[in-house]
Amino acid sequence: QLVYPHDFRLTEKEKTSICYLSFPDSYSGGLGDTQFSFRLRQAGGSRNSPFQDDGRYNREAPVTLQREAAHYFGYVYFRQVKDSSMRRGYFQKSLVLVSRLPYVNLFQCLLQLIAPEYFDKLEPCLEAVCNEIDQWPPPVPGQTLNLPVMGVVIQVRIPSRVDKPGSSPVKQCNQENLLPAPLVLPSVHELDLFRCFQPVLIHIQMLWELMLLGEPMVVMAPSPTVSSEMVLALTSCLAPLRYCCDFRPYFTIHDSEFKEYTTRTQAPPSIVVGVTNPFFIKTLQHWPHILRVGELRMSGDLPKQVKVKKLAKLKTLDTKPGIYTSYKTFLHKDKTLIKRLLKGIQRKRPSEVQSALLRRHLLELTQSFIIPLEHYMASLMPLQRAITPWKNPPQIRPFCQEDFMKSLEHAGPQLTCVLKGDWLGLYRRFFKSPNFDGWFRQRHREMTQKLEALHLEAICEADIVAWMKDKSEVEIVDLVLKLREKLVRARCQHLPVKEETLQRVSLYIDTIIGSLPEDLQTVLHH
C-alpha cells in the first residue's frame, strides 16, 4: 500500500516478492500478532545505498554483521484479527522494515513499538517515526547508541571486529540519567539459541557440521516465525566464522527462485531455506537434509528431541518432526553439553544462561576447527626481512591442502577440543565448501594489505638520497610514479598504515621531485 521514505526505489519484482514474503503462506488459524523475518535477493543491478560510509562499517564490524551488498533483510510484523467489516471477515496486515543489516533483535524490537500504533493511526504514524529515525546516528562498531523513537529510547551496542569472541556484551555504562530509562537490548542480533534449538539439542553437532560444510538444507516449520528463527539460529552457529552460503529464513512458493530450488535436473544449491507450506514436502523431497520441526514451546523439561530418519520416510503430508538425512557425522557427539543443559533445565536456569552455554560450546567448536587453519595461513606470509624498499613485496605462498593436513599432526584441533572423530575428513570436505572459499579470500586480502603496509613502512625507513646517487632520471621518475600509486592505493583501500607513514612517503616524493631538472618537475607536478 505504501513505502516510506517515499523516495526509496524498489523494482516491481522486489515489491511483489516483499508482498508474498510478508504473509504466512500456509493456513494459520492463529489470531493476533506474529513477527518473523526474510532475506531477499536484490533484483536488477546494484543501487547506491543512501548511507555512503566508504566501507568503514564493513571494515570494523564482525564479518557476521556486515552490511549485505546484494540482499535485503525484511523484518515483518503481521496482524490477523477478526473484523466483520472486512470482506473476508478478518483484518490482515503486515508492516515490514527493509534493511541491509542483519540486526534482527533491534529491528523486531522497533516493530513492536511502531506496528500496533501504525495499524491504529496509519500513515501519519510512519511519517513521525521516519522523522525520528532520520536523526539516529549511523551504526558505528564498538559504540553504544541511544535511539529515540515514540517516547522510548532503545539502547544497544553495535559489536566490533575487535571484540573478543564469546565475551559478554560490555555493560552499558553511558546511562547519562536518561529519562525515561532506556529500553536496553542485550544484543543487536543474537537470538535465544536455546529456545530455537530446543527440539534438536542432541543433534547440535550434526547441524553445526552441515552448516560448516555448506550443505543444502530445508527447514520445514509450522509458521514463518519458527522457520525464520531456526534458519537464523543455524546460520549463526558458525560465528565468528562467516556463513558464506545463501540462506532464506522464510521462502514461499511464489518466490522467483522457486523453480531454481525445486528442479531435479541439478543438485540443490548450498543454501538453507525455511518453508511452511506443506506443498514443499513433495517438491523438495530430493534435497539431502530436511529438518522438520513443530511449534517451539518453552517448557520446564527437555522438550521431545526429534529423531534422525531416512529420507525415504518423507512421503506423507503429516510428516513427523525429525531430521531426514543419510549424513554421517565426522565428529562424535558431545555428551557433556547435553548433560549441562539438562542440569540447567532441572535447576530452572533462565533461557539466556542456557543460550550462553550453547553459544560458548559452538564458539569453542568453531575456534578449534579454525585456529589450525589460521596458524597455517599465517605461516604462508613472507618473512619481514624479505620485504625490501626498492623491490615489489614478495608474494604470499600458495595454500597447499596436503601441507596443511601434515601440520595437523602436531597442531591440530585435538589441542583445544576434546571431541574425537575424523577431523581430517571434515577438513577435506570443508575445502570444497563456499565457507572455506569465503574465509580464504578474506584472509588472503587482509594479508596482502598487511604486506603493502609493511612495504610502505620499509620505504619510510630507507635512505632515499643514497639510493638516488647512481640512478638515471628514468629510474627516479619511475620510482615517483610507483610511490604515488602506492599512496593512492593505501588511502583507497584503507590499509593498516599509520598516517605519519603516509605523510613521510608524501614528503619523500616531494624531495625526489625537487632533485630533478625543472622541466621534469613541471611534468611530475601535473
Short mmCIF file of N, CA and C in Angstrom, two decimals, residues 146-262:
data_model
loop_
_atom_site.label_atom_id
_atom_site.label_comp_id
_atom_site.label_asym_id
_atom_site.label_seq_id
_atom_site.Cartn_x
_atom_site.Cartn_y
_atom_site.Cartn_z
N ASN A 146 22.03 5.42 21.57
CA ASN A 146 20.72 5.70 22.17
C ASN A 146 19.80 6.14 21.04
N LEU A 147 18.75 5.37 20.79
CA LEU A 147 17.90 5.59 19.63
C LEU A 147 16.48 5.96 20.07
N PRO A 148 16.13 7.25 20.03
CA PRO A 148 14.79 7.66 20.48
C PRO A 148 13.73 7.37 19.42
N VAL A 149 12.63 6.77 19.85
CA VAL A 149 11.50 6.56 18.93
C VAL A 149 10.22 6.44 19.75
N MET A 150 9.22 7.21 19.38
CA MET A 150 7.90 7.14 20.01
C MET A 150 7.95 7.20 21.54
N GLY A 151 8.73 8.12 22.06
CA GLY A 151 8.76 8.30 23.51
C GLY A 151 9.60 7.27 24.26
N VAL A 152 10.26 6.37 23.52
CA VAL A 152 11.12 5.36 24.16
C VAL A 152 12.54 5.59 23.62
N VAL A 153 13.55 5.29 24.45
CA VAL A 153 14.93 5.32 23.94
C VAL A 153 15.44 3.88 23.93
N ILE A 154 15.72 3.35 22.74
CA ILE A 154 16.30 2.00 22.66
C ILE A 154 17.81 2.17 22.79
N GLN A 155 18.41 1.41 23.70
CA GLN A 155 19.87 1.50 23.85
C GLN A 155 20.48 0.16 23.44
N VAL A 156 21.45 0.23 22.54
CA VAL A 156 22.05 -1.02 22.04
C VAL A 156 23.49 -0.76 21.64
N ARG A 157 24.34 -1.76 21.84
CA ARG A 157 25.74 -1.62 21.44
C ARG A 157 25.95 -2.34 20.10
N ILE A 158 26.65 -1.67 19.20
CA ILE A 158 26.97 -2.28 17.90
C ILE A 158 28.28 -3.05 18.06
N PRO A 159 28.28 -4.37 17.85
CA PRO A 159 29.52 -5.15 18.04
C PRO A 159 30.62 -4.70 17.07
N SER A 160 31.86 -5.00 17.47
CA SER A 160 33.00 -4.58 16.66
C SER A 160 33.88 -5.79 16.37
N ARG A 161 34.68 -5.69 15.31
CA ARG A 161 35.55 -6.80 14.95
C ARG A 161 36.61 -7.06 16.02
N VAL A 162 36.93 -6.03 16.81
CA VAL A 162 37.98 -6.24 17.81
C VAL A 162 37.44 -6.79 19.14
N ASP A 163 36.12 -6.97 19.24
CA ASP A 163 35.58 -7.60 20.46
C ASP A 163 36.14 -9.01 20.56
N LYS A 164 36.38 -9.44 21.81
CA LYS A 164 36.85 -10.81 21.99
C LYS A 164 35.67 -11.75 21.73
N PRO A 165 35.82 -12.75 20.84
CA PRO A 165 34.69 -13.64 20.57
C PRO A 165 34.21 -14.30 21.86
N GLY A 166 32.90 -14.34 22.02
CA GLY A 166 32.34 -15.04 23.17
C GLY A 166 32.30 -14.21 24.44
N SER A 167 32.89 -12.99 24.39
CA SER A 167 32.82 -12.17 25.61
C SER A 167 31.41 -11.62 25.70
N SER A 168 30.93 -11.45 26.91
CA SER A 168 29.56 -10.93 27.02
C SER A 168 29.60 -9.46 26.66
N PRO A 169 28.49 -8.94 26.13
CA PRO A 169 28.49 -7.54 25.70
C PRO A 169 28.94 -6.64 26.87
N VAL A 170 29.70 -5.61 26.52
CA VAL A 170 30.18 -4.69 27.55
C VAL A 170 28.96 -4.11 28.26
N LYS A 171 29.02 -4.06 29.57
CA LYS A 171 27.88 -3.50 30.32
C LYS A 171 27.68 -2.05 29.88
N GLN A 172 26.44 -1.72 29.59
CA GLN A 172 26.13 -0.36 29.11
C GLN A 172 26.48 0.61 30.23
N CYS A 173 27.38 1.54 29.94
CA CYS A 173 27.80 2.43 31.02
C CYS A 173 27.26 3.84 30.84
N ASN A 174 26.90 4.21 29.60
CA ASN A 174 26.51 5.62 29.44
C ASN A 174 24.99 5.79 29.63
N GLN A 175 24.55 5.55 30.83
CA GLN A 175 23.12 5.73 31.11
C GLN A 175 22.77 7.22 31.09
N GLU A 176 23.75 8.06 31.39
CA GLU A 176 23.58 9.52 31.36
C GLU A 176 22.23 9.96 31.91
N ASN A 177 21.76 9.27 32.93
CA ASN A 177 20.47 9.63 33.54
C ASN A 177 19.38 9.87 32.51
N LEU A 178 19.33 8.98 31.54
CA LEU A 178 18.31 9.16 30.50
C LEU A 178 16.92 9.00 31.12
N LEU A 179 16.05 9.93 30.76
CA LEU A 179 14.66 9.80 31.20
C LEU A 179 13.77 9.85 29.98
N PRO A 180 12.86 8.97 29.79
CA PRO A 180 12.66 7.78 30.62
C PRO A 180 13.86 6.83 30.52
N ALA A 181 13.96 5.90 31.48
CA ALA A 181 15.07 4.94 31.45
C ALA A 181 15.04 4.20 30.12
N PRO A 182 16.22 3.99 29.51
CA PRO A 182 16.21 3.38 28.17
C PRO A 182 15.78 1.92 28.19
N LEU A 183 15.29 1.49 27.03
CA LEU A 183 14.98 0.07 26.82
C LEU A 183 16.29 -0.55 26.33
N VAL A 184 16.97 -1.28 27.20
CA VAL A 184 18.32 -1.78 26.86
C VAL A 184 18.22 -3.16 26.19
N LEU A 185 18.74 -3.26 24.97
CA LEU A 185 18.76 -4.57 24.29
C LEU A 185 20.12 -5.21 24.55
N PRO A 186 20.15 -6.44 25.09
CA PRO A 186 21.44 -7.07 25.38
C PRO A 186 22.27 -7.30 24.12
N SER A 187 21.61 -7.47 22.97
CA SER A 187 22.37 -7.71 21.73
C SER A 187 21.56 -7.21 20.55
N VAL A 188 22.26 -6.72 19.54
CA VAL A 188 21.52 -6.23 18.38
C VAL A 188 21.02 -7.38 17.50
N HIS A 189 21.66 -8.56 17.62
CA HIS A 189 21.33 -9.63 16.66
C HIS A 189 21.20 -11.03 17.24
N GLU A 190 21.69 -11.27 18.47
CA GLU A 190 21.75 -12.66 18.93
C GLU A 190 20.38 -13.18 19.35
N LEU A 191 20.03 -14.35 18.80
CA LEU A 191 18.75 -14.97 19.13
C LEU A 191 18.87 -15.78 20.41
N ASP A 192 17.73 -16.19 20.94
CA ASP A 192 17.71 -17.10 22.08
C ASP A 192 17.96 -18.51 21.52
N LEU A 193 19.25 -18.84 21.39
CA LEU A 193 19.63 -20.11 20.74
C LEU A 193 19.01 -21.32 21.41
N PHE A 194 18.94 -21.28 22.73
CA PHE A 194 18.41 -22.43 23.47
C PHE A 194 16.96 -22.69 23.08
N ARG A 195 16.20 -21.61 22.98
CA ARG A 195 14.79 -21.77 22.60
C ARG A 195 14.67 -22.27 21.15
N CYS A 196 15.47 -21.66 20.27
CA CYS A 196 15.40 -22.05 18.84
C CYS A 196 15.77 -23.51 18.64
N PHE A 197 16.83 -23.96 19.35
CA PHE A 197 17.36 -25.31 19.11
C PHE A 197 16.73 -26.37 20.02
N GLN A 198 15.71 -25.97 20.81
CA GLN A 198 15.15 -26.93 21.77
C GLN A 198 14.90 -28.33 21.24
N PRO A 199 14.19 -28.46 20.09
CA PRO A 199 13.87 -29.83 19.67
C PRO A 199 15.06 -30.59 19.09
N VAL A 200 16.20 -29.92 18.86
CA VAL A 200 17.33 -30.59 18.19
C VAL A 200 18.62 -30.53 18.99
N LEU A 201 18.51 -30.28 20.29
CA LEU A 201 19.73 -30.11 21.10
C LEU A 201 20.68 -31.30 20.98
N ILE A 202 20.13 -32.51 20.92
CA ILE A 202 21.04 -33.67 20.88
C ILE A 202 21.70 -33.84 19.51
N HIS A 203 21.25 -33.05 18.52
CA HIS A 203 21.85 -33.16 17.17
C HIS A 203 22.65 -31.91 16.82
N ILE A 204 22.99 -31.10 17.82
CA ILE A 204 23.62 -29.81 17.53
C ILE A 204 24.93 -29.98 16.77
N GLN A 205 25.64 -31.08 17.11
CA GLN A 205 26.90 -31.40 16.46
C GLN A 205 26.71 -31.61 14.95
N MET A 206 25.69 -32.40 14.62
CA MET A 206 25.41 -32.70 13.21
C MET A 206 25.02 -31.42 12.47
N LEU A 207 24.18 -30.59 13.09
CA LEU A 207 23.73 -29.37 12.42
C LEU A 207 24.90 -28.42 12.21
N TRP A 208 25.80 -28.35 13.20
CA TRP A 208 26.99 -27.50 13.06
C TRP A 208 27.83 -27.96 11.87
N GLU A 209 28.01 -29.28 11.74
CA GLU A 209 28.80 -29.80 10.61
C GLU A 209 28.13 -29.48 9.28
N LEU A 210 26.81 -29.66 9.21
CA LEU A 210 26.10 -29.40 7.95
C LEU A 210 26.24 -27.93 7.55
N MET A 211 26.20 -27.04 8.54
CA MET A 211 26.37 -25.60 8.26
C MET A 211 27.80 -25.30 7.82
N LEU A 212 28.77 -25.88 8.53
CA LEU A 212 30.18 -25.66 8.23
C LEU A 212 30.49 -26.07 6.79
N LEU A 213 29.88 -27.18 6.35
CA LEU A 213 30.19 -27.72 5.02
C LEU A 213 29.31 -27.11 3.93
N GLY A 214 28.41 -26.19 4.33
CA GLY A 214 27.56 -25.53 3.34
C GLY A 214 26.61 -26.49 2.65
N GLU A 215 26.10 -27.47 3.40
CA GLU A 215 25.19 -28.46 2.80
C GLU A 215 23.80 -27.85 2.57
N PRO A 216 23.13 -28.25 1.47
CA PRO A 216 21.77 -27.75 1.21
C PRO A 216 20.80 -28.29 2.26
N MET A 217 19.98 -27.43 2.83
CA MET A 217 19.10 -27.88 3.91
C MET A 217 17.76 -27.15 3.86
N VAL A 218 16.69 -27.91 4.12
CA VAL A 218 15.36 -27.32 4.21
C VAL A 218 14.90 -27.40 5.65
N VAL A 219 14.38 -26.28 6.17
CA VAL A 219 13.74 -26.29 7.48
C VAL A 219 12.24 -26.19 7.24
N MET A 220 11.49 -27.24 7.60
CA MET A 220 10.02 -27.20 7.45
C MET A 220 9.41 -26.92 8.80
N ALA A 221 8.67 -25.82 8.89
CA ALA A 221 8.17 -25.38 10.19
C ALA A 221 6.68 -25.06 10.10
N PRO A 222 6.00 -24.99 11.25
CA PRO A 222 4.57 -24.70 11.23
C PRO A 222 4.25 -23.23 10.98
N SER A 223 5.24 -22.34 11.14
CA SER A 223 4.95 -20.91 10.94
C SER A 223 6.22 -20.19 10.48
N PRO A 224 6.04 -19.02 9.83
CA PRO A 224 7.22 -18.25 9.41
C PRO A 224 8.10 -17.85 10.60
N THR A 225 7.48 -17.67 11.79
CA THR A 225 8.27 -17.29 12.96
C THR A 225 9.27 -18.39 13.30
N VAL A 226 8.78 -19.63 13.36
CA VAL A 226 9.66 -20.76 13.70
C VAL A 226 10.68 -20.98 12.59
N SER A 227 10.23 -20.91 11.34
CA SER A 227 11.15 -21.18 10.23
C SER A 227 12.26 -20.13 10.20
N SER A 228 11.90 -18.84 10.36
CA SER A 228 12.95 -17.82 10.24
C SER A 228 13.89 -17.85 11.44
N GLU A 229 13.36 -18.13 12.63
CA GLU A 229 14.25 -18.21 13.80
C GLU A 229 15.21 -19.39 13.68
N MET A 230 14.70 -20.52 13.22
CA MET A 230 15.56 -21.71 13.11
C MET A 230 16.66 -21.49 12.06
N VAL A 231 16.30 -20.90 10.91
CA VAL A 231 17.31 -20.67 9.87
C VAL A 231 18.37 -19.68 10.37
N LEU A 232 17.94 -18.60 11.01
CA LEU A 232 18.91 -17.62 11.52
C LEU A 232 19.78 -18.23 12.62
N ALA A 233 19.19 -19.09 13.46
CA ALA A 233 19.97 -19.75 14.51
C ALA A 233 21.02 -20.67 13.87
N LEU A 234 20.62 -21.41 12.85
CA LEU A 234 21.55 -22.33 12.17
C LEU A 234 22.71 -21.56 11.54
N THR A 235 22.40 -20.47 10.83
CA THR A 235 23.48 -19.75 10.13
C THR A 235 24.37 -19.01 11.12
N SER A 236 23.87 -18.76 12.34
CA SER A 236 24.71 -18.04 13.31
C SER A 236 25.61 -18.98 14.10
N CYS A 237 25.41 -20.31 13.95
CA CYS A 237 26.14 -21.19 14.86
C CYS A 237 27.60 -21.40 14.45
N LEU A 238 28.05 -20.75 13.37
CA LEU A 238 29.46 -20.85 12.98
C LEU A 238 30.27 -19.65 13.48
N ALA A 239 29.61 -18.65 14.09
CA ALA A 239 30.33 -17.43 14.49
C ALA A 239 31.54 -17.82 15.35
N PRO A 240 32.68 -17.13 15.18
CA PRO A 240 32.93 -15.92 14.39
C PRO A 240 33.23 -16.18 12.91
N LEU A 241 33.09 -17.42 12.45
CA LEU A 241 33.27 -17.71 11.02
C LEU A 241 32.01 -17.26 10.31
N ARG A 242 32.18 -16.66 9.14
CA ARG A 242 31.01 -16.20 8.41
C ARG A 242 30.39 -17.35 7.62
N TYR A 243 29.06 -17.46 7.69
CA TYR A 243 28.36 -18.44 6.87
C TYR A 243 28.24 -17.81 5.48
N CYS A 244 28.98 -18.36 4.49
CA CYS A 244 29.10 -17.68 3.19
C CYS A 244 28.10 -18.17 2.14
N CYS A 245 27.23 -19.10 2.50
CA CYS A 245 26.25 -19.60 1.53
C CYS A 245 24.99 -18.73 1.59
N ASP A 246 24.08 -19.05 0.69
CA ASP A 246 22.81 -18.33 0.66
C ASP A 246 21.91 -18.87 1.77
N PHE A 247 21.02 -18.05 2.28
CA PHE A 247 20.03 -18.56 3.23
C PHE A 247 18.75 -17.75 3.11
N ARG A 248 17.63 -18.43 3.27
CA ARG A 248 16.32 -17.79 3.20
C ARG A 248 15.53 -18.16 4.45
N PRO A 249 15.45 -17.26 5.43
CA PRO A 249 14.76 -17.60 6.67
C PRO A 249 13.29 -17.99 6.44
N TYR A 250 12.71 -17.46 5.37
CA TYR A 250 11.32 -17.81 5.05
C TYR A 250 11.19 -17.72 3.54
N PHE A 251 10.58 -18.74 2.95
CA PHE A 251 10.56 -18.87 1.49
C PHE A 251 9.16 -19.36 1.09
N THR A 252 8.60 -18.78 0.04
CA THR A 252 7.24 -19.20 -0.35
C THR A 252 7.23 -19.75 -1.77
N ILE A 253 6.11 -20.39 -2.13
CA ILE A 253 6.03 -20.98 -3.48
C ILE A 253 5.95 -19.90 -4.56
N HIS A 254 5.71 -18.65 -4.16
CA HIS A 254 5.61 -17.57 -5.16
C HIS A 254 6.97 -16.98 -5.49
N ASP A 255 8.01 -17.44 -4.79
CA ASP A 255 9.32 -16.82 -4.96
C ASP A 255 9.88 -17.04 -6.35
N SER A 256 10.59 -16.02 -6.87
CA SER A 256 11.12 -16.15 -8.24
C SER A 256 12.18 -17.25 -8.32
N GLU A 257 12.77 -17.64 -7.18
CA GLU A 257 13.77 -18.72 -7.22
C GLU A 257 13.15 -20.10 -7.00
N PHE A 258 11.82 -20.15 -6.89
CA PHE A 258 11.15 -21.42 -6.59
C PHE A 258 11.54 -22.52 -7.59
N LYS A 259 11.52 -22.19 -8.87
CA LYS A 259 11.85 -23.19 -9.91
C LYS A 259 13.29 -23.67 -9.76
N GLU A 260 14.18 -22.71 -9.49
CA GLU A 260 15.61 -23.00 -9.35
C GLU A 260 15.85 -24.03 -8.24
N TYR A 261 15.10 -23.92 -7.13
CA TYR A 261 15.34 -24.79 -5.98
C TYR A 261 14.62 -26.13 -6.10
N THR A 262 13.51 -26.16 -6.87
CA THR A 262 12.72 -27.39 -6.89
C THR A 262 13.06 -28.28 -8.09
#
